[in-house]
Short mmCIF file of C-alpha atoms and ligand atoms in Angstrom, two decimals:
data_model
loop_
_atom_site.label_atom_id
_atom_site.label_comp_id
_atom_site.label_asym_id
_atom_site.label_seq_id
_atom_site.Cartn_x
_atom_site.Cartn_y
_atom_site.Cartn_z
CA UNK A 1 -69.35 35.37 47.16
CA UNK A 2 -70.09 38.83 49.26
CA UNK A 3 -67.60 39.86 52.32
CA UNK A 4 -69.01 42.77 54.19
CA UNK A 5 -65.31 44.50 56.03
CA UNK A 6 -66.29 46.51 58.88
CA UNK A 7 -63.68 48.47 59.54
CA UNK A 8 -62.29 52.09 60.78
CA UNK A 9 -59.81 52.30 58.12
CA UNK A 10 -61.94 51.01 55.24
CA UNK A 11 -59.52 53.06 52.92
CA UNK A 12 -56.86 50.41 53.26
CA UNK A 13 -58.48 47.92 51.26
CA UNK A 14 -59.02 49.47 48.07
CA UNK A 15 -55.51 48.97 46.70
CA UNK A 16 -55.86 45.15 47.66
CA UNK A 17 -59.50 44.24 46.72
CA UNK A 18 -59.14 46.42 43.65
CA UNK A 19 -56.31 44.86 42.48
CA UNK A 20 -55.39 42.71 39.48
CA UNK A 21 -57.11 39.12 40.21
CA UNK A 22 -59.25 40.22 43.00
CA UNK A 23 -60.52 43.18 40.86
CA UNK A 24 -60.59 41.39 37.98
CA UNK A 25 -63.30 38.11 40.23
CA UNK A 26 -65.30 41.51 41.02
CA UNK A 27 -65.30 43.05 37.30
CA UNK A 28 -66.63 39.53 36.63
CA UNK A 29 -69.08 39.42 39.59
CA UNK A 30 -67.49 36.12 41.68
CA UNK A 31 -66.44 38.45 44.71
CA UNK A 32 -67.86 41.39 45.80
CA UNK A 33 -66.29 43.12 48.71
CA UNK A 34 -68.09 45.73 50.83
CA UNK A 35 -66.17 47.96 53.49
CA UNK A 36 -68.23 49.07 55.89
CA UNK A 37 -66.85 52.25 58.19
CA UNK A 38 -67.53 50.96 61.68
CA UNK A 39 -67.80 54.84 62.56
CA UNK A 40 -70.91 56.19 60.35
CA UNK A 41 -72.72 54.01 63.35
CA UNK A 42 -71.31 55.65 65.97
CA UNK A 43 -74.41 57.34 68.43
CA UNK A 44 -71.85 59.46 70.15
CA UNK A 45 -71.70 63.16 69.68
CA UNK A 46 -68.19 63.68 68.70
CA UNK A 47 -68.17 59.93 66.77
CA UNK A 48 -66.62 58.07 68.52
CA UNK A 49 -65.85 54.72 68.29
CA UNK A 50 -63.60 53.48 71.04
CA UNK A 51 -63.70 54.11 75.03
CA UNK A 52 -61.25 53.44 77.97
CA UNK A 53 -61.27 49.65 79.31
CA UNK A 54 -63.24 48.91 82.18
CA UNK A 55 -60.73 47.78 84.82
CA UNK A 56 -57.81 49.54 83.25
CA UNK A 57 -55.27 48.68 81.80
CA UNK A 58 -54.52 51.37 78.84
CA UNK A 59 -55.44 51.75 75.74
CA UNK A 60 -58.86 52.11 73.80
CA UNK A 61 -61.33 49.30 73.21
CA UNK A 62 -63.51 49.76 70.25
CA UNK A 63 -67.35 50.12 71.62
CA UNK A 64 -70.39 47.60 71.25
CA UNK A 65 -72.69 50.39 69.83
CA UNK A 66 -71.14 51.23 66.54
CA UNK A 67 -70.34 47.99 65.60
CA UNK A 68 -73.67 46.45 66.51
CA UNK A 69 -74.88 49.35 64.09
CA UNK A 70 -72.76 48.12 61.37
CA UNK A 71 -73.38 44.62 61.97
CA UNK A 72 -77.28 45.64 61.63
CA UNK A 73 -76.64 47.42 58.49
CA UNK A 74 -74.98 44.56 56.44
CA UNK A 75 -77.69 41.69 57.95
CA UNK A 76 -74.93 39.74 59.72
CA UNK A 77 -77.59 37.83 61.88
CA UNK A 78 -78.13 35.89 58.95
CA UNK A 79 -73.86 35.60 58.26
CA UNK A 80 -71.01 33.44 58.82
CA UNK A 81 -68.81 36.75 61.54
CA UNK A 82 -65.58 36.17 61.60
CA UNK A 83 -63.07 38.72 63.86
CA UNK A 84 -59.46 38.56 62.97
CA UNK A 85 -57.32 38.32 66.07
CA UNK A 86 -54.32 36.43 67.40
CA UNK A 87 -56.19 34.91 69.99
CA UNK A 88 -57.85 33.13 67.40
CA UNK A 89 -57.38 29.42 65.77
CA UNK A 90 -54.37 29.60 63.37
CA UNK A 91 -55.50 29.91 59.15
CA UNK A 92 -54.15 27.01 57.37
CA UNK A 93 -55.77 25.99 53.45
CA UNK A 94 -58.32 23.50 55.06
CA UNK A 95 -60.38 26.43 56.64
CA UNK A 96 -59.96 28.98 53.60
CA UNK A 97 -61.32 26.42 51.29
CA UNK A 98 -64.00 25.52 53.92
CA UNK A 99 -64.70 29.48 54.09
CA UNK A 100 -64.34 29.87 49.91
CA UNK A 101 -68.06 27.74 49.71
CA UNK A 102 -69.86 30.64 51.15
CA UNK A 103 -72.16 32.78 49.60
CA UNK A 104 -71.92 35.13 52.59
CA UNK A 105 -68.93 36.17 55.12
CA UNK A 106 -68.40 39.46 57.63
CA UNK A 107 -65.08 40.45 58.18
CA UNK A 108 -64.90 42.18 61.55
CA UNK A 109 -61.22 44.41 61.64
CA UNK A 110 -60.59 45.34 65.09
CA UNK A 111 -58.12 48.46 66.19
CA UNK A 112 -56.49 49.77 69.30
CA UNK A 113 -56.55 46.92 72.51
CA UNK A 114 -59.33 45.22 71.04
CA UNK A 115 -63.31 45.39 71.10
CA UNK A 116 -66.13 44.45 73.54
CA UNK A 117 -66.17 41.48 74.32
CA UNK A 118 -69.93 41.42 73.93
CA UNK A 119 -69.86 42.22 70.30
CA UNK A 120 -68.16 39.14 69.18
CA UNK A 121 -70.34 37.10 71.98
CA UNK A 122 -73.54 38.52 70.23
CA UNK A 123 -72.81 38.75 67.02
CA UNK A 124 -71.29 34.63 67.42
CA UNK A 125 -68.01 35.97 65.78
CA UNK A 126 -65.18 33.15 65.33
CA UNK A 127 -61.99 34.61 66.06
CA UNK A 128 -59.43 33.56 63.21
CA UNK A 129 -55.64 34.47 63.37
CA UNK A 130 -53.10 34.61 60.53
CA UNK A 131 -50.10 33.67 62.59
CA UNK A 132 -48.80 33.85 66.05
CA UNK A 133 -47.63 37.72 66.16
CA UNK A 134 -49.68 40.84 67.13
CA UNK A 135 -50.23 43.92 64.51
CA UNK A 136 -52.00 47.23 65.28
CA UNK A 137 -55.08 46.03 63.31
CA UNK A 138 -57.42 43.07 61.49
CA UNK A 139 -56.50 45.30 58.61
CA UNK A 140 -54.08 43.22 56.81
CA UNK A 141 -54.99 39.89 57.96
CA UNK A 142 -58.41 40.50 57.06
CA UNK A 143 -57.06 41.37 53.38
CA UNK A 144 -54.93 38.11 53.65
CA UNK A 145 -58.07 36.10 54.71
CA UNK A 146 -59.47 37.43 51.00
CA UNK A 147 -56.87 36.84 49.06
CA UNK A 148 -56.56 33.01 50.05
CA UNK A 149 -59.98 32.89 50.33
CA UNK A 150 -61.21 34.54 46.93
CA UNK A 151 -57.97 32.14 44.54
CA UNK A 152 -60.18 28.54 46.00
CA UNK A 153 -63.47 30.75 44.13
CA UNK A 154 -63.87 28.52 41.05
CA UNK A 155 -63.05 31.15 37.91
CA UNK A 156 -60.85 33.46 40.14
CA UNK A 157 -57.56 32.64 38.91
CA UNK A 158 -57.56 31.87 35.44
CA UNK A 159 -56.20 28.28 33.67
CA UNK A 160 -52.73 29.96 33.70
CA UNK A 161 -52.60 29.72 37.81
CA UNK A 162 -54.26 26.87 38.49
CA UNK A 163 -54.38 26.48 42.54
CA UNK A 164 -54.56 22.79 42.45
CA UNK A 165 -50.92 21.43 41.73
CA UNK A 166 -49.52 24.09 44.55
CA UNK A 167 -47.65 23.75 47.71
CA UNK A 168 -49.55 23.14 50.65
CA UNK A 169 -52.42 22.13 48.98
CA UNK A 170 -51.31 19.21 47.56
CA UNK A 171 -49.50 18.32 50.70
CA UNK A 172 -46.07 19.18 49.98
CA UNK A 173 -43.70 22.03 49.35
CA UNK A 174 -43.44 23.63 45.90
CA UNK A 175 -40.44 22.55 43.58
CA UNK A 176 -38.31 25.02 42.10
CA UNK A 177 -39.72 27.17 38.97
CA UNK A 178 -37.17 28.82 36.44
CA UNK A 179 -37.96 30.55 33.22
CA UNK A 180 -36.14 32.40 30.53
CA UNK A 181 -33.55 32.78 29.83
CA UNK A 182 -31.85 29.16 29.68
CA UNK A 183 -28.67 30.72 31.15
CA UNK A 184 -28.37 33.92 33.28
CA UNK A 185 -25.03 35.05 34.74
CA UNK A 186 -23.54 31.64 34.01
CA UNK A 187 -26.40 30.09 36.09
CA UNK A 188 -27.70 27.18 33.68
CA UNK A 189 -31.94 25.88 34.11
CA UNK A 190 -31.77 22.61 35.52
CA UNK A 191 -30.98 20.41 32.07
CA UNK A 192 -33.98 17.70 32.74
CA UNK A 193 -36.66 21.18 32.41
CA UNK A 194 -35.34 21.51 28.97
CA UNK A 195 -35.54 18.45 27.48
CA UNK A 196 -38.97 17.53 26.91
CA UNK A 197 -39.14 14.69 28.87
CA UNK A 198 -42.39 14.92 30.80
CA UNK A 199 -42.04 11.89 32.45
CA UNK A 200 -38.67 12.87 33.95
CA UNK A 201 -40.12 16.24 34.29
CA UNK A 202 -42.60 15.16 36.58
CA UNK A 203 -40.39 12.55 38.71
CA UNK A 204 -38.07 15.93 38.98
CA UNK A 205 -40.50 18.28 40.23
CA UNK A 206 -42.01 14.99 42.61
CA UNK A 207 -38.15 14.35 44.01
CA UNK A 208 -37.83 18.23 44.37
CA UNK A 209 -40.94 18.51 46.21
CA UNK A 210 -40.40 16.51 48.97
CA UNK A 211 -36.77 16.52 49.66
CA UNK A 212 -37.44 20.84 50.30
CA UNK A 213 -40.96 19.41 52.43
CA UNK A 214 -38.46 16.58 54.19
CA UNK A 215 -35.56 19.84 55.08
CA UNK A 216 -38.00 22.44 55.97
CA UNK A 217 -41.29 21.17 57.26
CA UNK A 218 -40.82 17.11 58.43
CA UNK A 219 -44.28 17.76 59.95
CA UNK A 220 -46.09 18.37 56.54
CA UNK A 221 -44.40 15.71 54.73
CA UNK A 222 -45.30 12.68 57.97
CA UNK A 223 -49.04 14.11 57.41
CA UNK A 224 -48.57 13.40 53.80
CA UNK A 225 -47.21 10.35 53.85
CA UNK A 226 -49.37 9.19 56.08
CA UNK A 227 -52.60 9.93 54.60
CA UNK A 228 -53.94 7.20 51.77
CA UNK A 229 -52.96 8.43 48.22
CA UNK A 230 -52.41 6.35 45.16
CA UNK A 231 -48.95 6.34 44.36
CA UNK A 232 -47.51 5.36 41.20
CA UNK A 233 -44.64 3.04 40.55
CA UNK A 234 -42.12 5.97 40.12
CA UNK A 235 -42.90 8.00 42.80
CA UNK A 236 -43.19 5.23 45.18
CA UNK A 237 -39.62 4.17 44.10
CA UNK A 238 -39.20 8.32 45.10
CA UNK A 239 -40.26 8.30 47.99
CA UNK A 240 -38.18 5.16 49.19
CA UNK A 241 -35.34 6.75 47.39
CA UNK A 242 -36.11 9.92 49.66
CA UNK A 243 -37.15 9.03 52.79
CA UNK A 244 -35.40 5.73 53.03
CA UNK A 245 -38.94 4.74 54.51
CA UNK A 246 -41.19 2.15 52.43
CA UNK A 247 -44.48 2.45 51.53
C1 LIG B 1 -55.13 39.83 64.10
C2 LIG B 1 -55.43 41.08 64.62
C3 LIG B 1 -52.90 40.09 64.80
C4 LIG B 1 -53.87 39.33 64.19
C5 LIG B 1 -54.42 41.79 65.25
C6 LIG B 1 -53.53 37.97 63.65
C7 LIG B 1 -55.44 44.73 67.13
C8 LIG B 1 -56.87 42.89 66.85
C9 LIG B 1 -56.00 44.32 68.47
C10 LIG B 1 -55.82 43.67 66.16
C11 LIG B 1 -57.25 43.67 68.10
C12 LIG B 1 -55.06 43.46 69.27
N1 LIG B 1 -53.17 41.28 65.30
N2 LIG B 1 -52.44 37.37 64.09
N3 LIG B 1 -54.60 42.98 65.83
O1 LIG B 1 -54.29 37.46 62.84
O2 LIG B 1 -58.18 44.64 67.81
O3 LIG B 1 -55.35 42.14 69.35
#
């Protein structure tokens, strides 16, 4: 997969998309991220980027010019655009696995009050938030947007991390995880871990699951329920157990 970032601060992402499992998909050639500096295509003398609002209101609004330049420059016509702002629909796991089967995607980070209007009409940008709160930048959700996006890339994460058995993907919380040692400070492992017992390890981690998805997210776990999934014996006897609620 390719993501073009066009950005003013393209030196914030190197840390990120360098780092150890999204460096490691582009040392393999699954991801290749591109920054692009939204300012090598600015026309104006001094290079600038960004201009007062028309109608006020404070602030700078990055300009059409430059970023139609940059759009130019990495072929977006052809692209899935997508501009990272809180006006946008809310990310959840659905949409980065929808966005993980493209071979193509453009990142657009915007800065200061926002940008003109008529680059994200043009250019058929979808706006896409990470949460309901407002940051200087589409910096950082931009490199969240990545991150999600590049661990559903078959071969990104390797057979240690599978993404598959994880919370919110499979529909519930995450149990518990502990590893060595058995006892720390006087705080023992949960004794059914130890023991071997996969069958009770499993029924464990199941219970675990939803009683933390029943305390801290009700919503998740009705959605859950209610969808059609093959249940076994044991965990149907779970959930009853759980949710006092038959199947
Ligand atoms: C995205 C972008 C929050 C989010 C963002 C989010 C600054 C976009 C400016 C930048 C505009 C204000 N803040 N929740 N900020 O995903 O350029 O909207």
């Amino acid at each position: 997969m390719n993501i073009d970032v066009l950005t003013l601060f393209p030196e914030m992402f190197g840390p990120v998309v360098g780092g150890s499992i999204l460096g490691r998909a582009a040392a393999k050639g699954i991801l290749n991220v591109k920054t692009t500096d939204i300012r090598d295509f600015s026309n104006d003398k001094h290079n600038r980027a960004d201009d007062y609002p028309f109608g006020g209101g404070g602030g700078m609004v990055m300009m059409a010019d430059p970023i139609f330049g940059a759009m130019e420059s990495v072929s977006a016509a052809d692209k899935k655009v997508i501009y990272m702002s809180p006006r946008g629909r809310i990310l959840d796991q659905q949409k980065i696995i929808e966005l993980s089967q493209l071979d193509n995607l453009v990142i657009l980070c915007g800065h200061y009050e926002g940008v003109d209007q008529r680059a994200l009409d043009y250019w058929n940008a979808e706006e896409v938030s990470i949460g309901d709160y407002v940051l200087t930048g589409g910096e950082l959700p931009a490199m969240v947007l990545i991150d999600a996006v590049a661990r559903m890339i078959p071969d990104v994460l390797g057979n240690e991390n599978s993404a598959l058995d994880e919370s919110i993907y499979s529909g519930l919380l995450e149990h518990p995880q502990y590893t060595k040692p058995r006892q720390y400070r006087g705080i023992e492992v949960p004794e059914v871990l130890t023991n071997g017992n996969h069958k009770l390890i499993d029924e464990w981690k199941f219970r675990q699951a939803l009683t933390l998805t029943q305390e801290r997210r009700p919503d998740l776990l009705e959605e859950y329920l209610d969808k059609d999934r093959e249940f076994t014996k044991g965990e149907k006897r779970i959930i009853e157990e759980i949710t006092k609620r038959k199947l």
